[in-house]
Amino acid sequence: MNRPQLIAFDLDDTLAPSKSRIDPQMAGALTRLLEHTEVCIISGGDFSQFRRQVIDALDVHGADLGRLHLMPTCGTRYLRFADGDWRQLYAEDLTLDEAGRASSSLARRSAELGFDDGPAWGPRVEHRGSQVTFSALGQAAPVDAKRQWDPTGAKKAALRAAVQADLPDLEVRSGGSTSIDITRKGVDKAYGMRKLIAATGIPASSMLFVGDRLDPDGNDFPVIATGVPCRSVGGWRDTLAVIDEVIAMAAHEARVG
């Protein structure tokens, strides 16, 4: 591949295990990558999750945060670093009515399907401003528990279908390993990537998207339709190899002038 001008990463299971802080190796790799190219993180999580998992783990003195683009909740929010702080450029929030109907449907349908039983590590339904998310075990559940809850994806598919029937005017999609995300119609990672293309002026062909769920049922799959080249990974160590590849390309370009 040609060296991309911008690399966009999914977060959970791409840069880090689900809801976990990035490994020090990944923090160092991202810091080095920011010396050479623009970087975006786009995920269904909210900004507090981005800060906890990634930003707080970076060397703020070594990382060029001005090259970092943050797109929480699938790109319905966009933040850039300027004047020493993160500044929100836009937020496309749900109305109170939309968020209320989404929360009610998730609570009712998950109870009908028996998904509100058992332990939970945090609230199951969260209103994130531009997105309402159902997390079957709560956001802070252990990674192993999340992997065991729905290994085939059948539970999430059943809940998504039931909630979508209640909310024909909204978008209901599979999120992470145990989650369902609700946004306005037509809002997914493809939507976020198109907003990023417009905001940066970098063409789709000069970007690269890296994610762990590029399969047809995955929440990264919509990005393929944008024309942005995509790389599928099986976890953060695979992502580390992609970053090392891009940094090596940049070093080669510097040597040859």
CSV table of C-alpha atoms in Angstrom, one decimal:
chain,number,residue,atom,x,y,z
A,1,MET,CA,0.0,0.0,0.0
A,2,ASN,CA,1.0,3.6,-0.4
A,3,ARG,CA,1.6,5.5,2.9
A,4,PRO,CA,-1.7,7.0,3.9
A,5,GLN,CA,-2.1,10.7,4.8
A,6,LEU,CA,-4.5,9.7,7.6
A,7,ILE,CA,-5.1,6.4,9.5
A,8,ALA,CA,-8.4,5.9,11.2
A,9,PHE,CA,-8.7,3.3,13.9
A,10,ASP,CA,-11.6,1.6,15.7
A,11,LEU,CA,-11.0,1.5,19.4
A,12,ASP,CA,-12.2,-1.6,21.2
A,13,ASP,CA,-10.4,-4.8,20.1
A,14,THR,CA,-8.4,-2.8,17.6
A,15,LEU,CA,-6.3,-0.4,19.7
A,16,ALA,CA,-7.0,-2.1,23.0
A,17,PRO,CA,-9.1,-5.0,24.5
A,18,SER,CA,-12.7,-3.9,25.1
A,19,LYS,CA,-13.0,-0.9,27.4
A,20,SER,CA,-9.3,-1.4,28.5
A,21,ARG,CA,-6.5,1.1,28.6
A,22,ILE,CA,-4.1,0.8,25.6
A,23,ASP,CA,-0.9,-1.2,26.2
A,24,PRO,CA,2.3,0.9,26.7
A,25,GLN,CA,3.6,-0.6,23.4
A,26,MET,CA,0.5,0.8,21.6
A,27,ALA,CA,0.9,4.2,23.4
A,28,GLY,CA,4.4,4.4,22.1
A,29,ALA,CA,3.5,3.3,18.6
A,30,LEU,CA,0.7,5.9,18.3
A,31,THR,CA,3.1,8.6,19.6
A,32,ARG,CA,5.6,7.7,16.9
A,33,LEU,CA,2.8,7.5,14.2
A,34,LEU,CA,1.6,11.0,15.0
A,35,GLU,CA,5.1,12.2,14.0
A,36,HIS,CA,4.4,11.2,10.4
A,37,THR,CA,0.6,11.2,9.7
A,38,GLU,CA,-2.8,12.3,10.8
A,39,VAL,CA,-4.6,9.8,13.1
A,40,CYS,CA,-8.3,9.4,13.8
A,41,ILE,CA,-10.0,7.3,16.4
A,42,ILE,CA,-13.7,6.5,15.6
A,43,SER,CA,-15.8,4.4,17.8
A,44,GLY,CA,-19.2,4.0,19.4
A,45,GLY,CA,-17.8,5.0,22.8
A,46,ASP,CA,-18.1,8.5,24.3
A,47,PHE,CA,-15.3,11.0,24.8
A,48,SER,CA,-14.7,10.0,28.4
A,49,GLN,CA,-14.0,6.4,27.1
A,50,PHE,CA,-11.5,7.8,24.6
A,51,ARG,CA,-9.8,9.8,27.3
A,52,ARG,CA,-9.6,6.9,29.7
A,53,GLN,CA,-8.5,4.3,27.2
A,54,VAL,CA,-6.2,6.3,25.0
A,55,ILE,CA,-5.5,10.0,25.7
A,56,ASP,CA,-4.5,9.5,29.3
A,57,ALA,CA,-2.1,6.7,28.3
A,58,LEU,CA,-0.2,8.9,25.7
A,59,ASP,CA,2.9,10.9,26.4
A,60,VAL,CA,1.2,14.3,26.1
A,61,HIS,CA,4.6,16.0,25.7
A,62,GLY,CA,5.9,13.6,23.0
A,63,ALA,CA,2.7,13.1,21.0
A,64,ASP,CA,1.6,15.6,18.4
A,65,LEU,CA,-2.0,15.9,19.6
A,66,GLY,CA,-2.7,18.5,16.9
A,67,ARG,CA,-2.7,15.6,14.4
A,68,LEU,CA,-5.2,13.5,16.4
A,69,HIS,CA,-8.9,13.5,15.4
A,70,LEU,CA,-11.4,12.1,17.8
A,71,MET,CA,-14.8,10.9,16.6
A,72,PRO,CA,-16.8,9.4,19.5
A,73,THR,CA,-20.2,7.8,19.1
A,74,CYS,CA,-19.6,6.8,15.4
A,75,GLY,CA,-18.6,10.3,14.4
A,76,THR,CA,-21.7,12.1,15.6
A,77,ARG,CA,-19.1,14.1,17.7
A,78,TYR,CA,-15.8,15.5,16.4
A,79,LEU,CA,-13.0,16.9,18.6
A,80,ARG,CA,-9.6,18.4,17.9
A,81,PHE,CA,-6.8,19.5,20.3
A,82,ALA,CA,-6.2,23.2,20.3
A,83,ASP,CA,-4.8,25.8,22.8
A,84,GLY,CA,-4.0,23.0,25.3
A,85,ASP,CA,-7.4,21.4,25.4
A,86,TRP,CA,-9.9,19.2,23.4
A,87,ARG,CA,-12.5,21.3,21.6
A,88,GLN,CA,-15.7,19.9,20.2
A,89,LEU,CA,-16.3,21.0,16.6
A,90,TYR,CA,-19.8,19.6,16.3
A,91,ALA,CA,-22.2,17.3,18.1
A,92,GLU,CA,-25.4,15.9,16.5
A,93,ASP,CA,-27.4,15.0,19.7
A,94,LEU,CA,-30.6,13.1,19.8
A,95,THR,CA,-33.6,15.0,21.0
A,96,LEU,CA,-35.1,14.2,24.4
A,97,ASP,CA,-38.0,12.4,22.7
A,98,GLU,CA,-35.6,10.3,20.5
A,99,ALA,CA,-33.4,9.4,23.4
A,100,GLY,CA,-36.4,8.6,25.7
A,101,ARG,CA,-38.0,6.3,23.1
A,102,ALA,CA,-34.7,4.6,22.5
A,103,SER,CA,-34.0,4.0,26.2
A,104,SER,CA,-37.5,2.7,26.8
A,105,SER,CA,-37.4,0.3,23.9
A,106,LEU,CA,-34.0,-1.1,25.0
A,107,ALA,CA,-35.1,-1.6,28.6
A,108,ARG,CA,-38.4,-3.2,27.5
A,109,ARG,CA,-37.0,-5.5,24.8
A,110,SER,CA,-34.0,-6.6,26.7
A,111,ALA,CA,-36.2,-7.6,29.6
A,112,GLU,CA,-38.5,-9.5,27.3
A,113,LEU,CA,-35.5,-11.4,25.9
A,114,GLY,CA,-34.1,-12.1,29.4
A,115,PHE,CA,-31.0,-10.0,28.8
A,116,ASP,CA,-31.4,-7.9,32.0
A,117,ASP,CA,-30.8,-10.9,34.3
A,118,GLY,CA,-27.5,-11.7,36.0
A,119,PRO,CA,-24.6,-9.4,37.1
A,120,ALA,CA,-23.8,-6.1,35.4
A,121,TRP,CA,-20.8,-3.9,35.8
A,122,GLY,CA,-22.4,-0.5,35.4
A,123,PRO,CA,-25.7,0.6,33.8
A,124,ARG,CA,-27.0,-1.4,30.9
A,125,VAL,CA,-28.6,1.6,29.1
A,126,GLU,CA,-26.6,4.9,28.6
A,127,HIS,CA,-27.6,8.1,27.0
A,128,ARG,CA,-24.4,9.5,25.3
A,129,GLY,CA,-25.9,12.6,23.9
A,130,SER,CA,-25.8,11.7,20.2
A,131,GLN,CA,-26.2,8.0,20.9
A,132,VAL,CA,-28.1,5.6,23.2
A,133,THR,CA,-26.2,2.4,24.0
A,134,PHE,CA,-27.3,-0.9,25.5
A,135,SER,CA,-24.5,-2.8,27.1
A,136,ALA,CA,-25.7,-6.3,28.3
A,137,LEU,CA,-23.2,-6.5,31.1
A,138,GLY,CA,-22.4,-2.9,31.6
A,139,GLN,CA,-19.4,-0.9,30.2
A,140,ALA,CA,-17.0,-2.1,32.9
A,141,ALA,CA,-17.6,-5.8,32.5
A,142,PRO,CA,-14.5,-8.0,32.3
A,143,VAL,CA,-13.3,-8.8,28.8
A,144,ASP,CA,-13.8,-12.6,29.3
A,145,ALA,CA,-17.4,-12.1,30.5
A,146,LYS,CA,-18.1,-10.1,27.4
A,147,ARG,CA,-16.7,-12.7,25.1
A,148,GLN,CA,-18.7,-15.4,26.7
A,149,TRP,CA,-22.1,-13.6,26.6
A,150,ASP,CA,-22.8,-13.8,22.9
A,151,PRO,CA,-20.1,-15.6,21.0
A,152,THR,CA,-22.4,-16.2,17.9
A,153,GLY,CA,-23.9,-12.7,17.9
A,154,ALA,CA,-27.4,-14.2,18.0
A,155,LYS,CA,-28.5,-12.3,21.2
A,156,LYS,CA,-27.5,-8.9,19.8
A,157,ALA,CA,-29.2,-9.7,16.5
A,158,ALA,CA,-32.4,-10.5,18.3
A,159,LEU,CA,-32.3,-7.4,20.4
A,160,ARG,CA,-31.4,-5.2,17.4
A,161,ALA,CA,-34.3,-6.5,15.3
A,162,ALA,CA,-36.8,-6.0,18.2
A,163,VAL,CA,-35.7,-2.5,19.0
A,164,GLN,CA,-35.5,-1.5,15.3
A,165,ALA,CA,-39.1,-2.5,14.9
A,166,ASP,CA,-40.0,0.0,17.7
A,167,LEU,CA,-37.9,2.8,16.3
A,168,PRO,CA,-38.3,2.9,12.5
A,169,ASP,CA,-37.1,6.6,12.4
A,170,LEU,CA,-33.8,5.8,14.1
A,171,GLU,CA,-30.7,3.7,13.3
A,172,VAL,CA,-30.2,0.6,15.5
A,173,ARG,CA,-27.0,-1.4,15.0
A,174,SER,CA,-24.7,-3.9,16.6
A,175,GLY,CA,-21.9,-2.1,18.6
A,176,GLY,CA,-19.2,-3.9,20.5
A,177,SER,CA,-19.2,-7.5,21.7
A,178,THR,CA,-22.2,-7.0,24.0
A,179,SER,CA,-23.7,-3.7,22.9
A,180,ILE,CA,-26.4,-2.1,20.7
A,181,ASP,CA,-26.1,1.5,19.5
A,182,ILE,CA,-28.9,3.8,18.5
A,183,THR,CA,-28.4,7.0,16.6
A,184,ARG,CA,-30.2,9.1,14.1
A,185,LYS,CA,-31.0,7.4,10.8
A,186,GLY,CA,-28.1,6.9,8.5
A,187,VAL,CA,-25.5,7.5,11.1
A,188,ASP,CA,-22.8,4.8,11.2
A,189,LYS,CA,-19.0,4.7,10.8
A,190,ALA,CA,-19.4,5.4,7.1
A,191,TYR,CA,-21.2,8.6,8.0
A,192,GLY,CA,-18.4,9.5,10.4
A,193,MET,CA,-15.7,8.8,7.9
A,194,ARG,CA,-17.4,11.0,5.2
A,195,LYS,CA,-17.5,13.8,7.8
A,196,LEU,CA,-13.8,13.3,8.4
A,197,ILE,CA,-13.1,13.4,4.6
A,198,ALA,CA,-15.0,16.7,4.4
A,199,ALA,CA,-13.4,18.2,7.4
A,200,THR,CA,-9.8,17.4,6.5
A,201,GLY,CA,-9.9,17.6,2.7
A,202,ILE,CA,-8.0,14.4,2.5
A,203,PRO,CA,-9.5,12.1,-0.2
A,204,ALA,CA,-10.8,8.6,0.8
A,205,SER,CA,-8.1,7.0,-1.3
A,206,SER,CA,-5.4,8.6,0.8
A,207,MET,CA,-6.8,7.3,4.1
A,208,LEU,CA,-6.6,3.9,5.7
A,209,PHE,CA,-9.2,2.4,8.1
A,210,VAL,CA,-8.1,-0.3,10.6
A,211,GLY,CA,-10.8,-2.3,12.5
A,212,ASP,CA,-11.6,-5.7,13.9
A,213,ARG,CA,-15.2,-6.0,12.7
A,214,LEU,CA,-15.1,-5.5,8.9
A,215,ASP,CA,-17.3,-8.6,8.3
A,216,PRO,CA,-20.8,-7.9,6.9
A,217,ASP,CA,-22.3,-8.1,10.4
A,218,GLY,CA,-19.7,-5.9,12.0
A,219,ASN,CA,-20.0,-2.3,13.0
A,220,ASP,CA,-16.8,-1.4,11.0
A,221,PHE,CA,-18.3,-2.9,7.7
A,222,PRO,CA,-20.0,0.3,6.6
A,223,VAL,CA,-16.6,2.0,6.1
A,224,ILE,CA,-16.0,-0.1,3.1
A,225,ALA,CA,-18.7,1.7,1.1
A,226,THR,CA,-16.8,5.1,1.6
A,227,GLY,CA,-13.9,4.0,-0.7
A,228,VAL,CA,-11.4,4.3,2.2
A,229,PRO,CA,-9.0,1.3,2.0
A,230,CYS,CA,-9.5,-1.0,5.0
A,231,ARG,CA,-7.3,-3.3,6.9
A,232,SER,CA,-8.9,-6.0,9.1
A,233,VAL,CA,-7.2,-7.0,12.4
A,234,GLY,CA,-7.7,-9.6,15.0
A,235,GLY,CA,-6.6,-7.5,18.0
A,236,TRP,CA,-4.3,-4.7,19.1
A,237,ARG,CA,-1.1,-6.7,18.4
A,238,ASP,CA,-2.2,-6.9,14.7
A,239,THR,CA,-2.8,-3.2,14.7
A,240,LEU,CA,0.7,-2.6,16.2
A,241,ALA,CA,2.1,-4.4,13.1
A,242,VAL,CA,0.2,-2.1,10.8
A,243,ILE,CA,1.4,1.0,12.6
A,244,ASP,CA,5.0,-0.3,12.5
A,245,GLU,CA,4.6,-0.9,8.7
A,246,VAL,CA,3.5,2.7,8.1
A,247,ILE,CA,6.3,4.1,10.3
A,248,ALA,CA,8.8,2.0,8.3
A,249,MET,CA,7.4,3.4,5.1
A,250,ALA,CA,7.8,7.0,6.4
A,251,ALA,CA,11.4,6.3,7.4
A,252,HIS,CA,12.1,4.9,4.0
A,253,GLU,CA,10.7,8.0,2.3
A,254,ALA,CA,12.8,10.2,4.5
A,255,ARG,CA,16.0,8.2,3.6
A,256,VAL,CA,15.4,8.4,-0.2
A,257,GLY,CA,14.4,12.1,0.1
